[in-house]
Short mmCIF file of C-alpha atoms and ligand atoms in Angstrom, two decimals:
data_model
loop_
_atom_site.label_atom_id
_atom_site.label_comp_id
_atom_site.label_asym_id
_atom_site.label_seq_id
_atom_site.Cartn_x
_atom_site.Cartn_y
_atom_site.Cartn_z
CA UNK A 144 -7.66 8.44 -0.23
CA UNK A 145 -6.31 6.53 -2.51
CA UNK A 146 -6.40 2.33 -2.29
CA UNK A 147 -3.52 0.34 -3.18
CA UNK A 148 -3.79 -3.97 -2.98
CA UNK A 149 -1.41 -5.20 -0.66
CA UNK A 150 -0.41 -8.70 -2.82
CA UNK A 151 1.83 -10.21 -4.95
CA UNK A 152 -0.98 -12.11 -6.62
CA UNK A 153 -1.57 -11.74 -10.01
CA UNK A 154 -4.98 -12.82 -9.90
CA UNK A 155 -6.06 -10.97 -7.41
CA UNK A 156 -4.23 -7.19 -8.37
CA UNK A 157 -6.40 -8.47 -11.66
CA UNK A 158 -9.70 -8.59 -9.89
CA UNK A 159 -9.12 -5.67 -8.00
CA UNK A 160 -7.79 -3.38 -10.81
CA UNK A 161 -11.04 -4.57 -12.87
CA UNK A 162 -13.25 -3.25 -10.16
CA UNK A 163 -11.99 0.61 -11.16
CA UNK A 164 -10.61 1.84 -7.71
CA UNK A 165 -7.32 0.55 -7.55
CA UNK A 166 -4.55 3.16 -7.34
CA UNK A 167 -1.56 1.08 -7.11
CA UNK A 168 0.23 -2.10 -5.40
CA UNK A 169 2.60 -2.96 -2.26
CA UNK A 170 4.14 -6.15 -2.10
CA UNK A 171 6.85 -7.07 0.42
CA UNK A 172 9.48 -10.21 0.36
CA UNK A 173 6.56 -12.98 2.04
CA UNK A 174 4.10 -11.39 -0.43
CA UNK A 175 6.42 -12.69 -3.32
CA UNK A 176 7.56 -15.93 -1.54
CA UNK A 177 3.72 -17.04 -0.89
CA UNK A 178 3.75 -16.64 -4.86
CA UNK A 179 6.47 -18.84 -5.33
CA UNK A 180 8.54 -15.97 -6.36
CA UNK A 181 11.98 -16.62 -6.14
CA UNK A 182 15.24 -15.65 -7.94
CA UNK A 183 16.54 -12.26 -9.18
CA UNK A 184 14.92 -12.48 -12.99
CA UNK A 185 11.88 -14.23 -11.63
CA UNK A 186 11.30 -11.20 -9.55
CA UNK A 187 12.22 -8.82 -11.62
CA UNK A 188 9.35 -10.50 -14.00
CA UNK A 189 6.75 -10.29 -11.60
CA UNK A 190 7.11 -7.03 -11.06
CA UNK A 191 7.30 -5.69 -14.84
CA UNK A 192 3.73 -8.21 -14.68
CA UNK A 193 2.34 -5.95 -12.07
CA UNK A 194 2.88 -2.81 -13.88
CA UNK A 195 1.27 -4.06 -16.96
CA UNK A 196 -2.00 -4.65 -15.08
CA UNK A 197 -2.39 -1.75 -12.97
CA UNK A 198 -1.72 1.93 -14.15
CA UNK A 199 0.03 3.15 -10.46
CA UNK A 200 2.13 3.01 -8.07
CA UNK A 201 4.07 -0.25 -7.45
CA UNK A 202 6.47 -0.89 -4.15
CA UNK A 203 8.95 -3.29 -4.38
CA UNK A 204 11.25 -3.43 -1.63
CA UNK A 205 14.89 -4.25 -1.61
CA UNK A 206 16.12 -7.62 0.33
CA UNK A 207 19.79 -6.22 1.35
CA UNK A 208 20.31 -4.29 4.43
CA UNK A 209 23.39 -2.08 3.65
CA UNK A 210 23.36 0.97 2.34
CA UNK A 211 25.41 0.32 -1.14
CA UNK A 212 23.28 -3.28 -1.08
CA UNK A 213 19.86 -1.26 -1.26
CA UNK A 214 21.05 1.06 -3.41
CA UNK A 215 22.37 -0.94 -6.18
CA UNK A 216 19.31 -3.59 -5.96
CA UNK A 217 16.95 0.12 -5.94
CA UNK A 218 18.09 1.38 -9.12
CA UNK A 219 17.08 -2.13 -10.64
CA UNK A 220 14.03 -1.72 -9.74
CA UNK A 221 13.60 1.78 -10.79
CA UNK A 222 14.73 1.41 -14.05
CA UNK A 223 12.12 -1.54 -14.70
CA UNK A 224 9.32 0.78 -14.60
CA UNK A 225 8.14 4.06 -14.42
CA UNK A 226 5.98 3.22 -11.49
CA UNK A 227 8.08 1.63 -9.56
CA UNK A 228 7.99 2.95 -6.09
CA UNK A 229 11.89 1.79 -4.39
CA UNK A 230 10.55 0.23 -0.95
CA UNK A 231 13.38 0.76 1.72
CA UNK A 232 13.02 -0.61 5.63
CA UNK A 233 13.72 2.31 8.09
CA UNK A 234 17.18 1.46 9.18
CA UNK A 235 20.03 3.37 9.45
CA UNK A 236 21.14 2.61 6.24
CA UNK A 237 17.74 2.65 4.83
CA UNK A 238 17.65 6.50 5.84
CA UNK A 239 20.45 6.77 3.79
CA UNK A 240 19.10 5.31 0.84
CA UNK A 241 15.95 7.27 1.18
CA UNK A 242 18.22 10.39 0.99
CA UNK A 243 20.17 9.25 -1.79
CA UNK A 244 17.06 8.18 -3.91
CA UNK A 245 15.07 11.28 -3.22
CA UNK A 246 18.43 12.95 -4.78
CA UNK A 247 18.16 11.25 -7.77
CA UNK A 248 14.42 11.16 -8.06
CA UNK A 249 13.13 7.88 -7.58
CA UNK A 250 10.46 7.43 -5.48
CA UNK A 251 10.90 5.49 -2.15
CA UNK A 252 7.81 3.70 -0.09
CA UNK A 253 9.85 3.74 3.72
CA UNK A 254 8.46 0.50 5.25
CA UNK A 255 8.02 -1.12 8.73
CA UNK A 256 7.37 1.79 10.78
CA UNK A 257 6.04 1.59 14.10
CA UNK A 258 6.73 4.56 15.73
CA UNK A 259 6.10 8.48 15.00
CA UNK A 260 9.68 8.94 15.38
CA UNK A 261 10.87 7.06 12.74
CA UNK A 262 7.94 8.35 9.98
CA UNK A 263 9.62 11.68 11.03
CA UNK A 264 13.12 10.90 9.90
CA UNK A 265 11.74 9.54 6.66
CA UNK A 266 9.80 12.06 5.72
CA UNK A 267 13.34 14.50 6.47
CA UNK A 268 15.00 11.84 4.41
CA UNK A 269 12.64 12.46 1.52
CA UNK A 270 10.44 9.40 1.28
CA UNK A 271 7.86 9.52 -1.04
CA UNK A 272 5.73 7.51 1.19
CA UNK A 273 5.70 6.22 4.68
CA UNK A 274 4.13 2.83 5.48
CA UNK A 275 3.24 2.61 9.37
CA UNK A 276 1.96 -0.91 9.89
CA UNK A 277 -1.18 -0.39 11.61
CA UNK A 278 -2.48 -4.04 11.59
CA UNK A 279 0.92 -5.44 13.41
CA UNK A 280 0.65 -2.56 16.03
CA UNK A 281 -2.74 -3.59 17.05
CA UNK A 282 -1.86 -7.34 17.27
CA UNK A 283 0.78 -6.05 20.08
CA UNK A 284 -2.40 -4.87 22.01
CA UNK A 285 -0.80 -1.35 20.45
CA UNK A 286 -3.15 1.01 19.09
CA UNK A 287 -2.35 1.82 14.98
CA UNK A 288 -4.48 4.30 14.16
CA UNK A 289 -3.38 6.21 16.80
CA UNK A 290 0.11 6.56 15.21
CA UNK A 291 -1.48 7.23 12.03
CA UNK A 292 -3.29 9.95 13.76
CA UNK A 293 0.13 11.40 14.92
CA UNK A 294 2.44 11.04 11.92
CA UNK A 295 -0.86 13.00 10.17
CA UNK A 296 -0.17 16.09 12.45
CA UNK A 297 3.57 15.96 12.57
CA UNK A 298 3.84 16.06 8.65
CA UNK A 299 0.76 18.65 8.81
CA UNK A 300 2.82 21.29 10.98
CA UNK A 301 5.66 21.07 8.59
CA UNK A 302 3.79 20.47 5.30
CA UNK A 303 6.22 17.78 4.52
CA UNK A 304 4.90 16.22 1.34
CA UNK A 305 5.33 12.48 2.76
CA UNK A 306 2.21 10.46 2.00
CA UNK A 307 0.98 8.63 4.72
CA UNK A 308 0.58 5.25 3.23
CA UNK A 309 -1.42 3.30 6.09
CA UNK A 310 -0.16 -0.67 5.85
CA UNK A 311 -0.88 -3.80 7.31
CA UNK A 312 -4.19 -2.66 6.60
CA UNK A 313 -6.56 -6.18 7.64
CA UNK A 314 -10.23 -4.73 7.51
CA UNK A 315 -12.90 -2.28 6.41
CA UNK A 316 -13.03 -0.46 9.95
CA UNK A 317 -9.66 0.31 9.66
CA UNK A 318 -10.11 1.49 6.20
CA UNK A 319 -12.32 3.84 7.51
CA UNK A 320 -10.71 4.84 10.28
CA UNK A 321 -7.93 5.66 8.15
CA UNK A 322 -10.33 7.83 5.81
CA UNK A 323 -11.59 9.40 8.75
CA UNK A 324 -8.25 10.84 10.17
CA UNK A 325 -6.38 11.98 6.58
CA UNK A 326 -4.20 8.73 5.67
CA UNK A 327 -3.18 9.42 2.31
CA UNK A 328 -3.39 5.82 1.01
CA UNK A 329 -4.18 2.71 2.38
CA UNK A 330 -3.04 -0.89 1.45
CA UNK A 331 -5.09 -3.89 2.05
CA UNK A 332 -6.13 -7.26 1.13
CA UNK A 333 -8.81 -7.55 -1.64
CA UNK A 334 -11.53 -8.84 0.96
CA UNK A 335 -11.47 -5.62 2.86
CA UNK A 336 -11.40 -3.65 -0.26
CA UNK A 337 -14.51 -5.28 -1.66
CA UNK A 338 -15.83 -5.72 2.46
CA UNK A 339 -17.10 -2.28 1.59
CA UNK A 340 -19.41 -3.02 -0.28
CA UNK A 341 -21.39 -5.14 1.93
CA UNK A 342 -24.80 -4.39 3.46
CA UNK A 343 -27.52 -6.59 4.27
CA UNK A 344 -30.38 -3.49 3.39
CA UNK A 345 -28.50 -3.32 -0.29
CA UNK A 346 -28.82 -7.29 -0.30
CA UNK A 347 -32.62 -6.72 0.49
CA UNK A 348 -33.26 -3.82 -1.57
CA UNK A 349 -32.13 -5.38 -4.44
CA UNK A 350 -33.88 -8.67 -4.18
CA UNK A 351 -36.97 -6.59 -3.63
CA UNK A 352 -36.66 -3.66 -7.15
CA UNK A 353 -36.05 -7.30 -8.64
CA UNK A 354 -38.77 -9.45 -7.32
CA UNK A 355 -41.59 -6.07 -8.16
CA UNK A 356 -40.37 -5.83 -10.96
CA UNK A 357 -40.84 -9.38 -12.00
CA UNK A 358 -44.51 -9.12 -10.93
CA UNK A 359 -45.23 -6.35 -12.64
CA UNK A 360 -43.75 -7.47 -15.74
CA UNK A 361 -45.94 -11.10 -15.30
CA UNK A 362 -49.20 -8.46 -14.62
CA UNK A 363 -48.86 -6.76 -17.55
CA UNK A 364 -48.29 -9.95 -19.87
O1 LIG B 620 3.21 -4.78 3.01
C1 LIG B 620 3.38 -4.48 4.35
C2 LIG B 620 2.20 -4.74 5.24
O2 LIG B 620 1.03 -4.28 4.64
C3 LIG B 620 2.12 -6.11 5.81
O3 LIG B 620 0.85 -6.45 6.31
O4 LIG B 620 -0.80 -8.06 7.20
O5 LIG B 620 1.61 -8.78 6.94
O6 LIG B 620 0.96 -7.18 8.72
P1 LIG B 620 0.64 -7.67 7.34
#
């Protein structure tokens, strides 16, 4: 699976592309804003700073809403990078852009899913990913990984090449829930990335090789 920071913090996308498993970055419009981000060049800045840390895939998602809107703000973005990843909201007119991207070859991240049905239509439309947002689904008393369980047999029966990208990602269960049932990414905050790593016997176990081997070391002197 591979693990992509959901932030447009530059410090943090740092920190986590330092600890060698980062495979790319999502941001989304209040990801930039909480930076301060704000202004076509400004933007457009941030994200050319992004690629220069991390070596993957980077979404950046269009603000307009009609079809010639995303399009022309899309091939902006493409043309920045290399690993630019277009991120388009499933609306009508995002479907359409997701079609006429996938035409051209740029690679699309299809964003705010909720629902199988949707994930289905942008996988027909081409998207490169599909972001069902796990996180907001369960805050609705709406189980996520459920519909990540369900978009991963639908695109399984038709061996549509759509990656699963699991979003709104808030913890390590549901990073490894999402292991568990075949999402092909995930995106999450850098606290449940490193959350991992935690366990009190490692903690322990540590303190212990360190403390024997600090009296064996004052034994032998
Ligand atoms: O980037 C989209 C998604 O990951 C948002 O997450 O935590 O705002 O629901 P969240």
């Amino acid at each position: 699976m591979k693990f992509f920071i959901d932030t447009a913090n530059l410090d943090q996308i740092r920190e986590a592309a330092a600890l060698g498993v980062l495979d790319g970055v999502t941001t989304n419009p209040s990801l930039m804003a909480k930076e301060g981000i704000s202004g076509k060049e400004a933007v457009l800045n941030h994200y050319r700073a992004i690629c220069e840390i991390v070596d993957g895939d980077v979404s950046a998602e269009v603000i307009a809403t009609d079809f010639e809107g995303m399009v022309r703000e899309g091939e902006v973005l493409a043309a920045l990078h290399k690993n630019i990843v277009v991120k388009v909201p499933i609306i009508e007119d995002g479907l359409k852009a997701l079609r006429h991207f996938s035409d051209r070859g740029i690679r699309t991240n299809c964003t705010l899913i909720f629902s199988a049905g949707q994930a289905l239509l942008a996988a027909k439309a081409g998207a490169t990913y599909v972001s069902p947002f796990i996180g907001r689904l369960d805050d609705i008393s709406t189980d996520g990984l459920a519909l990540i369980e369900q978009i991963r047999v639908i695109y399984d029966n038709y061996d549509f090449e759509t990656e699963i990208l699991a979003a709104s990602v808030r913890h390590t269960m549901h990073i490894l829930h999402c292991a568990e049932i075949g999402a092909d990414v995930m995106t999450g905050p850098l606290s449940a990335i490193k959350g991992l790593l935690k366990h009190p016997l490692t903690d322990s176990g540590l303190a212990t090789f360190l403390a024997d081997h600090k009296k064996a070391a004052q034994a032998v002197a």
